[in-house]
Amino acid sequence: MTMTDDNGTTAGRVEGKAGGPSAGHVPAAWGATGVPASPAIINPDLWPGVAQPPSGLKAGLAGRTAGLLFRGAVKRLPLRVEYPDGSVLGTGGPEAPVMTMLRPDAFEARIGDNGLIGLGESFMAGDWEASDLAALLEVFAASVDTLIPMPLQKLRSLYLPRTPRQERNAEQNTRSNISRHYDLSNDLFFNFLDSTMSYSSALFPEKAGPLSTVAWEFLAEAQRAKIDRLLDKAGVGEGTRLLEIGTGWGELALRAAARGATVYSVTLSSEQQALAQERIEDAGFADRVTVALQDYRAVEGEYDAVVSVEMIEAVGYEYWPIYFQTIDRVLAPGGKVAIQAITMPHGRMLATRNAYTWVHKYIFPGGFLPSVRAIESVTQQHTTLRVRERMGMGDHYAATLRLWEERFLSRSREVGELGFDAVFQRMWLFYLCYSRAGFQSGYLDVQQIVLDRREAQL
């Protein structure tokens, strides 16, 4: 099937006849780096924002301007940008990441029309390739504040797209926003996640060795370690009444139930709910775990602990007070809260809170990353909860994403056989590498944060 939102963007999946996907939707060619090659002709019904670059007088002018700005920016960056005419820009040496321009005019037209959205769309379309996509994007992420001259940065709100109204995380929109990502296909996620089906940062043990080279064989153990630390910090044990906001595929609920807890877990993904319930029943914990297809705002009751793993990113900037007020409302006296949250610097958060990005358009509609300062401020102003402890582990997320990326590339044919075309696969790879670049550059972090209601010590 093709998943299309109200803007016409698609998930790029085509359901074929019994026995396999429709003809032409299994990638037939792979690039030198193992990336599926984008087809010469892209289906505009599946990919209306990718099939053709913008055209016309206005697009041409915007493209030429964007091209000049891009060339001026990369001249001083530690990379190499190679053009079809043989020219090379950048200060990088032989080991630097290489961006190979195949269709520079199309690339410039896309970034002129849509800024960084155009950067991702041009990769999806095959306008450029990279020798090491994550390393290349890391260079851009590390220079994000200086790529565009400051006077032009102040004007970006005048010409860059705004968040569509139907993607704001009001209750009537949240289910569709979540569905566009998590309901793509459980089989898709099977192909690059480990046996715990955990889709968040792992916490690797020291015995796994350097994070830059940690092996796949340690990932499942590291995911369990991440979950166990959160459960420990929330005080989850025999008889605990636990609320989990954001079920995933059920691993945290399973581990909490194994400790003797009673778990009420909420999700808005029907695919995740179905598989989580199946796993819970198979483990013999159906009497201890309830997985409800429910918005977190509708939760009732009282709980001794609340745990939420990388769900706040899907809440939306304007709804953070409601998210924490809900937790505050249902938390029993003496209870504890443990959340895992992807965070960004506070200044960048404020500067981008109204931006509409490539990630919003193609991956996580309605999402937005908080800063630690924002979490502390929101809880202080709107709840009785206070941040008591936090631990940053962004380098562990970079390692997790590298393993997912490697696994996803190695399963490209299997993903294609599910009906996900080459453009989708390039999109997903860009997303994984884009995310890894954020953590490797330090632009992003991930925090385990503990909150409770204890009075501050005098």
Coordinates of C-alpha atoms in Angstrom, one line a residue:
M1 CA 0.0 0.0 0.0
T2 CA 1.0 3.6 -0.3
M3 CA 0.8 5.7 2.8
T4 CA 0.0 9.3 1.9
D5 CA -0.6 12.2 4.2
D6 CA -2.7 15.3 3.5
N7 CA 0.3 17.0 1.9
G8 CA 0.9 14.2 -0.6
T9 CA 4.1 13.0 1.0
T10 CA 4.5 9.2 1.0
A11 CA 6.1 6.4 2.8
G12 CA 7.2 4.9 -0.6
R13 CA 5.8 1.5 0.0
V14 CA 3.9 -0.3 -2.8
E15 CA 1.9 -3.5 -2.2
G16 CA 2.4 -6.0 -4.9
K17 CA 0.6 -9.1 -5.8
A18 CA 0.8 -12.2 -3.7
G19 CA 4.4 -13.4 -3.5
G20 CA 6.2 -10.0 -3.7
P21 CA 6.1 -6.3 -4.4
S22 CA 5.1 -4.7 -7.6
A23 CA 7.5 -4.9 -10.5
G24 CA 10.1 -2.2 -10.5
H25 CA 10.0 -1.5 -6.8
V26 CA 12.8 -3.9 -5.7
P27 CA 16.1 -1.9 -6.1
A28 CA 17.9 -3.3 -9.1
A29 CA 21.1 -1.4 -8.6
W30 CA 23.3 -0.5 -5.7
G31 CA 25.9 2.2 -5.5
A32 CA 29.6 1.6 -4.7
T33 CA 28.9 2.3 -1.0
G34 CA 26.0 -0.2 -0.8
V35 CA 23.3 2.5 -1.1
P36 CA 20.4 1.6 -3.4
A37 CA 20.7 3.7 -6.6
S38 CA 17.8 6.0 -7.1
P39 CA 15.9 5.0 -10.3
A40 CA 16.2 7.2 -13.4
I41 CA 12.4 7.8 -13.3
I42 CA 10.8 8.4 -9.9
N43 CA 7.1 7.8 -9.6
P44 CA 5.5 11.3 -8.9
D45 CA 2.5 9.7 -7.3
L46 CA 4.7 8.1 -4.7
W47 CA 7.2 10.9 -4.3
P48 CA 5.7 14.2 -5.4
G49 CA 8.4 16.2 -3.7
V50 CA 11.3 14.2 -5.1
A51 CA 10.4 13.1 -8.6
Q52 CA 11.2 16.5 -10.2
P53 CA 13.3 19.4 -9.0
P54 CA 11.5 22.8 -8.8
S55 CA 11.4 24.6 -12.2
G56 CA 10.5 28.1 -13.5
L57 CA 12.0 31.6 -13.2
K58 CA 11.6 31.9 -9.5
A59 CA 13.1 28.4 -8.8
G60 CA 16.0 29.2 -11.1
L61 CA 16.8 32.4 -9.3
A62 CA 16.5 30.8 -5.9
G63 CA 18.6 27.8 -7.1
R64 CA 21.4 30.1 -8.4
T65 CA 21.4 32.0 -5.1
A66 CA 21.4 28.8 -3.0
G67 CA 24.2 27.4 -5.2
L68 CA 26.4 30.5 -4.5
L69 CA 25.8 30.2 -0.8
F70 CA 26.4 26.5 -0.7
R71 CA 29.7 26.8 -2.7
G72 CA 30.8 29.6 -0.4
A73 CA 30.1 27.6 2.7
V74 CA 31.7 24.3 1.7
K75 CA 34.9 26.0 0.6
R76 CA 36.0 26.4 4.2
L77 CA 34.7 23.0 5.5
P78 CA 36.8 19.8 6.0
L79 CA 35.3 17.8 3.2
R80 CA 35.5 17.5 -0.6
V81 CA 32.6 18.4 -2.9
E82 CA 33.4 17.1 -6.4
Y83 CA 31.5 18.5 -9.4
P84 CA 31.0 16.9 -12.9
D85 CA 33.3 19.5 -14.5
G86 CA 36.2 18.3 -12.3
S87 CA 36.2 21.2 -9.8
V88 CA 36.6 20.4 -6.1
L89 CA 35.6 22.5 -3.2
G90 CA 36.5 22.1 0.5
T91 CA 39.6 21.9 2.7
G92 CA 39.5 18.2 3.3
G93 CA 42.4 15.9 2.5
P94 CA 42.3 12.4 1.1
E95 CA 40.6 10.9 4.1
A96 CA 37.8 13.5 4.2
P97 CA 34.2 12.6 3.3
V98 CA 33.4 13.2 -0.3
M99 CA 30.2 14.6 -1.7
T100 CA 29.9 13.8 -5.4
M101 CA 27.6 16.0 -7.3
L102 CA 25.8 14.2 -10.1
R103 CA 23.1 16.8 -11.0
P104 CA 24.3 20.1 -9.4
D105 CA 21.6 22.2 -11.0
A106 CA 18.8 20.0 -9.6
F107 CA 20.6 20.0 -6.2
E108 CA 20.7 23.8 -6.1
A109 CA 17.1 24.1 -7.3
R110 CA 16.0 21.9 -4.4
I111 CA 17.9 23.6 -1.7
G112 CA 16.9 27.0 -3.1
D113 CA 13.3 26.1 -2.9
N114 CA 13.3 24.2 0.4
G115 CA 16.5 24.7 2.3
L116 CA 17.7 21.7 4.2
I117 CA 14.5 19.8 3.2
G118 CA 16.0 20.1 -0.3
L119 CA 19.3 18.6 0.9
G120 CA 17.5 15.4 1.9
E121 CA 15.2 15.3 -1.1
S122 CA 18.2 15.7 -3.5
F123 CA 19.9 12.7 -1.9
M124 CA 16.6 10.7 -2.2
A125 CA 16.5 11.7 -5.8
G126 CA 20.1 10.7 -6.5
D127 CA 21.3 14.2 -7.3
W128 CA 24.4 13.5 -5.2
E129 CA 26.2 10.7 -3.5
A130 CA 28.6 10.4 -0.5
S131 CA 31.6 8.3 0.3
D132 CA 30.5 8.3 3.9
L133 CA 27.1 9.8 4.4
A134 CA 27.2 10.1 8.2
A135 CA 30.7 11.6 8.2
L136 CA 29.6 14.1 5.6
L137 CA 26.5 15.1 7.4
E138 CA 28.5 15.4 10.6
V139 CA 30.6 18.1 9.0
F140 CA 27.5 20.0 8.1
A141 CA 26.0 19.4 11.6
A142 CA 29.1 20.8 13.3
S143 CA 28.9 23.9 11.2
V144 CA 25.1 24.4 11.3
D145 CA 25.4 27.9 12.9
T146 CA 27.7 29.3 10.3
L147 CA 26.6 27.6 7.0
I148 CA 24.3 30.5 6.2
P149 CA 25.3 34.1 6.9
M150 CA 23.6 35.5 10.0
P151 CA 21.5 38.2 8.2
L152 CA 20.0 35.5 6.0
Q153 CA 19.3 33.2 8.9
K154 CA 17.1 35.9 10.4
L155 CA 15.1 36.0 7.2
R156 CA 14.6 32.3 6.9
S157 CA 11.1 32.3 8.5
L158 CA 10.0 34.5 5.5
Y159 CA 10.7 31.9 2.8
L160 CA 11.0 28.4 4.4
P161 CA 7.9 26.2 4.8
R162 CA 5.9 26.2 8.0
T163 CA 4.5 23.2 9.9
P164 CA 1.2 22.2 8.3
R165 CA -1.7 22.7 10.7
Q166 CA -2.7 19.0 10.4
E167 CA 0.8 17.9 11.7
R168 CA 0.5 19.8 15.0
N169 CA 0.2 17.3 17.9
A170 CA -3.3 18.2 19.0
E171 CA -5.2 15.1 20.1
Q172 CA -7.0 14.8 16.7
N173 CA -3.7 14.7 14.8
T174 CA -1.4 12.7 17.1
R175 CA -2.6 9.2 16.0
S176 CA -2.0 9.9 12.3
N177 CA 1.4 11.5 13.0
I178 CA 2.5 8.4 14.9
S179 CA 1.0 6.1 12.4
R180 CA 3.0 7.6 9.5
H181 CA 6.2 6.3 11.1
Y182 CA 5.5 3.4 13.5
D183 CA 2.8 1.8 11.4
L184 CA 5.0 1.5 8.2
S185 CA 5.5 -2.2 8.8
N186 CA 6.8 -4.3 11.8
D187 CA 8.7 -6.3 9.2
L188 CA 10.6 -3.1 8.2
F189 CA 11.8 -2.6 11.7
F190 CA 12.6 -6.3 12.1
N191 CA 15.2 -5.9 9.4
F192 CA 17.4 -3.5 11.3
L193 CA 16.6 -3.7 15.0
D194 CA 18.0 -6.3 17.4
S195 CA 16.0 -9.1 19.0
T196 CA 14.7 -6.8 21.8
M197 CA 13.0 -4.7 19.1
S198 CA 14.2 -1.6 20.9
Y199 CA 14.1 1.6 18.8
S200 CA 16.0 4.0 21.1
S201 CA 19.6 4.5 22.3
A202 CA 21.3 1.5 23.9
L203 CA 23.7 1.7 26.8
F204 CA 26.8 -0.3 26.0
P205 CA 28.8 -2.1 28.7
E206 CA 32.6 -1.4 29.0
K207 CA 33.3 -4.9 27.9
A208 CA 31.9 -4.1 24.5
G209 CA 35.0 -2.0 23.8
P210 CA 35.3 1.4 22.0
L211 CA 31.9 2.7 21.0
S212 CA 33.2 3.7 17.6
T213 CA 33.8 0.0 16.8
V214 CA 31.3 -1.8 19.1
A215 CA 29.9 -4.9 17.4
W216 CA 26.3 -5.9 16.7
E217 CA 26.5 -8.8 19.1
F218 CA 26.5 -6.4 22.1
L219 CA 23.4 -4.4 21.0
A220 CA 20.6 -6.5 22.5
E221 CA 22.4 -6.7 25.9
A222 CA 23.0 -2.9 25.7
Q223 CA 19.3 -2.3 25.1
R224 CA 18.4 -4.4 28.1
A225 CA 20.9 -2.5 30.2
K226 CA 19.4 0.8 29.1
I227 CA 15.9 -0.4 30.1
D228 CA 17.1 -1.9 33.4
R229 CA 18.8 1.4 34.4
L230 CA 15.5 3.3 33.8
L231 CA 13.5 0.7 35.8
D232 CA 16.0 0.8 38.6
K233 CA 15.9 4.6 38.8
A234 CA 12.1 4.6 38.8
G235 CA 12.1 2.0 41.7
V236 CA 10.2 -0.6 39.7
G237 CA 10.0 -3.9 41.4
E238 CA 7.6 -6.4 42.9
G239 CA 4.1 -4.9 43.2
T240 CA 4.9 -1.6 41.4
R241 CA 2.1 0.0 39.5
L242 CA 4.0 1.2 36.4
L243 CA 2.7 3.5 33.7
E244 CA 4.7 3.4 30.4
I245 CA 4.1 6.2 28.0
G246 CA 5.1 4.9 24.6
T247 CA 5.1 1.1 24.4
G248 CA 7.4 0.5 21.5
W249 CA 7.4 -3.2 20.8
G250 CA 7.0 -4.1 24.4
E251 CA 10.5 -4.8 25.7
L252 CA 10.3 -2.5 28.7
A253 CA 6.9 -3.7 29.7
L254 CA 8.2 -7.3 29.5
R255 CA 11.2 -6.6 31.7
A256 CA 9.1 -4.6 34.2
A257 CA 6.6 -7.5 34.4
A258 CA 9.4 -10.0 35.0
R259 CA 10.3 -7.9 38.1
G260 CA 6.7 -8.4 39.4
A261 CA 5.3 -5.0 38.3
T262 CA 1.8 -4.4 37.0
V263 CA 2.2 -2.4 33.8
Y264 CA -0.2 -0.1 31.9
S265 CA 1.4 0.9 28.7
V266 CA 0.0 3.3 26.1
T267 CA 0.8 3.7 22.4
L268 CA -0.8 5.2 19.3
S269 CA 0.6 2.7 16.9
S270 CA -1.7 -0.2 16.1
E271 CA 1.3 -2.2 14.6
Q272 CA 3.3 -1.8 17.8
Q273 CA 0.4 -2.6 20.0
A274 CA -0.3 -5.9 18.1
L275 CA 3.3 -7.1 18.3
A276 CA 3.8 -6.0 21.9
Q277 CA 0.7 -7.9 22.9
E278 CA 1.9 -11.0 21.1
R279 CA 5.3 -10.8 22.8
I280 CA 3.7 -10.2 26.2
E281 CA 1.3 -13.2 25.8
D282 CA 4.1 -15.4 24.6
A283 CA 6.2 -14.5 27.7
G284 CA 3.2 -15.4 30.0
F285 CA 2.7 -11.8 31.3
A286 CA -0.7 -11.0 29.8
D287 CA -2.2 -10.8 33.3
R288 CA 0.4 -8.2 34.3
V289 CA 0.6 -6.0 31.3
T290 CA -2.1 -3.9 29.5
V291 CA -1.2 -2.3 26.2
A292 CA -3.8 0.4 25.3
L293 CA -4.2 2.2 22.1
Q294 CA -4.6 5.5 23.8
D295 CA -3.3 9.1 23.9
Y296 CA -1.2 9.8 27.0
R297 CA -3.4 12.7 27.9
A298 CA -6.3 10.3 28.4
V299 CA -4.6 8.1 31.0
E300 CA -6.4 7.8 34.4
G301 CA -5.5 6.2 37.6
E302 CA -2.6 6.3 40.0
Y303 CA 0.9 4.8 39.5
D304 CA 3.9 4.3 41.6
A305 CA 6.3 4.9 38.7
V306 CA 6.2 6.4 35.3
V307 CA 8.7 5.5 32.6
S308 CA 8.8 7.0 29.1
V309 CA 11.6 6.2 26.5
E310 CA 12.2 8.7 23.7
M311 CA 8.5 9.6 23.5
I312 CA 8.7 13.3 24.5
E313 CA 10.3 14.0 21.1
A314 CA 6.9 13.2 19.6
V315 CA 4.9 15.4 22.0
G316 CA 5.5 18.8 20.3
Y317 CA 6.9 22.0 21.8
E318 CA 3.5 23.5 22.8
Y319 CA 2.3 20.3 24.5
W320 CA 5.2 19.7 26.9
P321 CA 3.4 21.2 29.8
I322 CA 0.4 18.9 29.2
Y323 CA 2.8 15.9 29.0
F324 CA 4.4 16.6 32.3
Q325 CA 1.1 17.7 33.9
T326 CA -0.3 14.3 33.0
I327 CA 2.6 12.5 34.6
D328 CA 2.3 14.7 37.7
R329 CA -1.5 14.0 37.9
V330 CA -1.2 10.2 37.8
L331 CA 2.0 9.8 39.9
A332 CA 1.3 8.5 43.4
P333 CA 2.8 10.2 46.5
G334 CA 6.5 9.1 46.7
G335 CA 6.5 8.0 43.1
K336 CA 9.4 8.4 40.7
V337 CA 9.6 9.2 37.0
A338 CA 12.4 8.1 34.6
I339 CA 12.4 9.3 31.0
Q340 CA 14.9 9.0 28.2
A341 CA 14.9 12.0 25.9
I342 CA 16.9 13.1 22.9
T343 CA 17.9 16.7 23.6
M344 CA 19.5 19.6 21.8
P345 CA 21.2 22.9 22.9
H346 CA 18.7 25.4 24.4
G347 CA 19.6 28.2 22.0
R348 CA 19.2 26.0 18.9
M349 CA 15.9 24.7 20.3
L350 CA 14.6 28.3 20.6
A351 CA 15.8 29.2 17.1
T352 CA 14.2 26.2 15.5
R353 CA 11.0 25.7 17.4
N354 CA 8.9 26.9 14.5
A355 CA 10.9 25.3 11.8
Y356 CA 9.5 22.7 9.4
T357 CA 12.3 20.3 8.5
W358 CA 13.1 17.3 6.3
V359 CA 12.6 15.0 9.4
H360 CA 9.2 16.5 9.9
K361 CA 8.1 16.0 6.3
Y362 CA 9.4 12.5 5.8
I363 CA 10.1 10.8 9.2
F364 CA 8.5 12.3 12.3
P365 CA 5.6 14.7 11.6
G366 CA 4.9 16.9 14.6
G367 CA 8.0 16.0 16.5
F368 CA 10.4 18.4 18.3
L369 CA 13.4 17.9 20.5
P370 CA 13.6 19.5 23.9
S371 CA 16.6 20.9 25.7
V372 CA 17.5 19.9 29.3
R373 CA 16.8 23.5 30.3
A374 CA 13.4 23.4 28.7
I375 CA 12.5 20.2 30.6
E376 CA 13.6 21.7 33.9
S377 CA 11.7 24.9 33.2
V378 CA 8.5 23.3 32.1
T379 CA 8.4 21.0 35.1
Q380 CA 9.2 23.8 37.5
Q381 CA 6.5 26.1 36.1
H382 CA 3.7 23.6 35.5
T383 CA 4.2 20.7 37.8
T384 CA 5.3 19.6 41.3
L385 CA 8.0 17.4 39.6
R386 CA 11.7 18.3 39.7
V387 CA 14.7 16.9 37.9
R388 CA 16.9 15.1 40.4
E389 CA 19.4 13.3 38.3
R390 CA 20.4 13.0 34.6
M391 CA 23.0 11.2 32.6
G392 CA 24.0 12.0 29.0
M393 CA 24.9 9.2 26.7
G394 CA 24.9 10.7 23.2
D395 CA 28.0 8.7 22.2
H396 CA 26.0 5.5 22.9
Y397 CA 23.3 6.7 20.5
A398 CA 25.9 7.3 17.8
A399 CA 27.0 3.7 18.2
T400 CA 23.5 2.4 18.2
L401 CA 22.6 4.3 15.0
R402 CA 25.8 3.1 13.3
L403 CA 24.8 -0.5 14.0
W404 CA 21.2 0.1 12.7
E405 CA 22.6 1.8 9.6
E406 CA 25.0 -1.1 8.8
R407 CA 22.2 -3.7 9.4
F408 CA 19.7 -1.7 7.2
L409 CA 22.2 -1.6 4.3
S410 CA 22.9 -5.3 4.7
R411 CA 19.2 -6.0 4.4
S412 CA 18.4 -3.8 1.5
R413 CA 17.1 -6.6 -0.7
E414 CA 14.8 -7.9 2.1
V415 CA 13.5 -4.4 2.6
G416 CA 12.9 -4.0 -1.1
E417 CA 11.0 -7.3 -1.1
L418 CA 8.6 -5.9 1.5
G419 CA 7.7 -3.3 -1.1
F420 CA 9.9 -0.3 0.0
D421 CA 11.4 1.2 -3.1
A422 CA 14.9 2.6 -3.6
V423 CA 13.8 6.2 -2.9
F424 CA 12.4 5.1 0.5
Q425 CA 15.6 3.2 1.3
R426 CA 17.7 6.3 0.5
M427 CA 15.3 8.3 2.6
W428 CA 15.6 5.9 5.6
L429 CA 19.4 5.8 5.2
F430 CA 19.6 9.6 5.2
Y431 CA 17.5 9.7 8.3
L432 CA 19.8 7.2 10.2
C433 CA 23.0 9.0 9.1
Y434 CA 21.5 12.4 9.7
S435 CA 20.7 11.3 13.2
R436 CA 24.1 9.7 13.8
A437 CA 25.8 12.9 12.6
G438 CA 23.9 14.9 15.2
F439 CA 25.2 12.8 18.0
Q440 CA 28.7 12.4 16.7
S441 CA 29.0 16.2 16.3
G442 CA 27.6 16.9 19.7
Y443 CA 24.7 18.8 18.3
L444 CA 22.4 16.2 19.8
D445 CA 22.5 14.3 23.1
V446 CA 20.3 11.7 24.8
Q447 CA 19.6 11.9 28.5
Q448 CA 18.2 9.6 31.1
I449 CA 16.4 11.9 33.5
V450 CA 14.9 11.1 36.9
L451 CA 12.2 13.3 38.4
D452 CA 10.3 13.2 41.7
R453 CA 8.6 15.5 44.2
R454 CA 11.1 15.6 47.0
E455 CA 11.6 19.0 48.6
A456 CA 14.9 20.7 47.7
Q457 CA 17.5 20.3 50.4
L458 CA 18.3 23.5 52.3

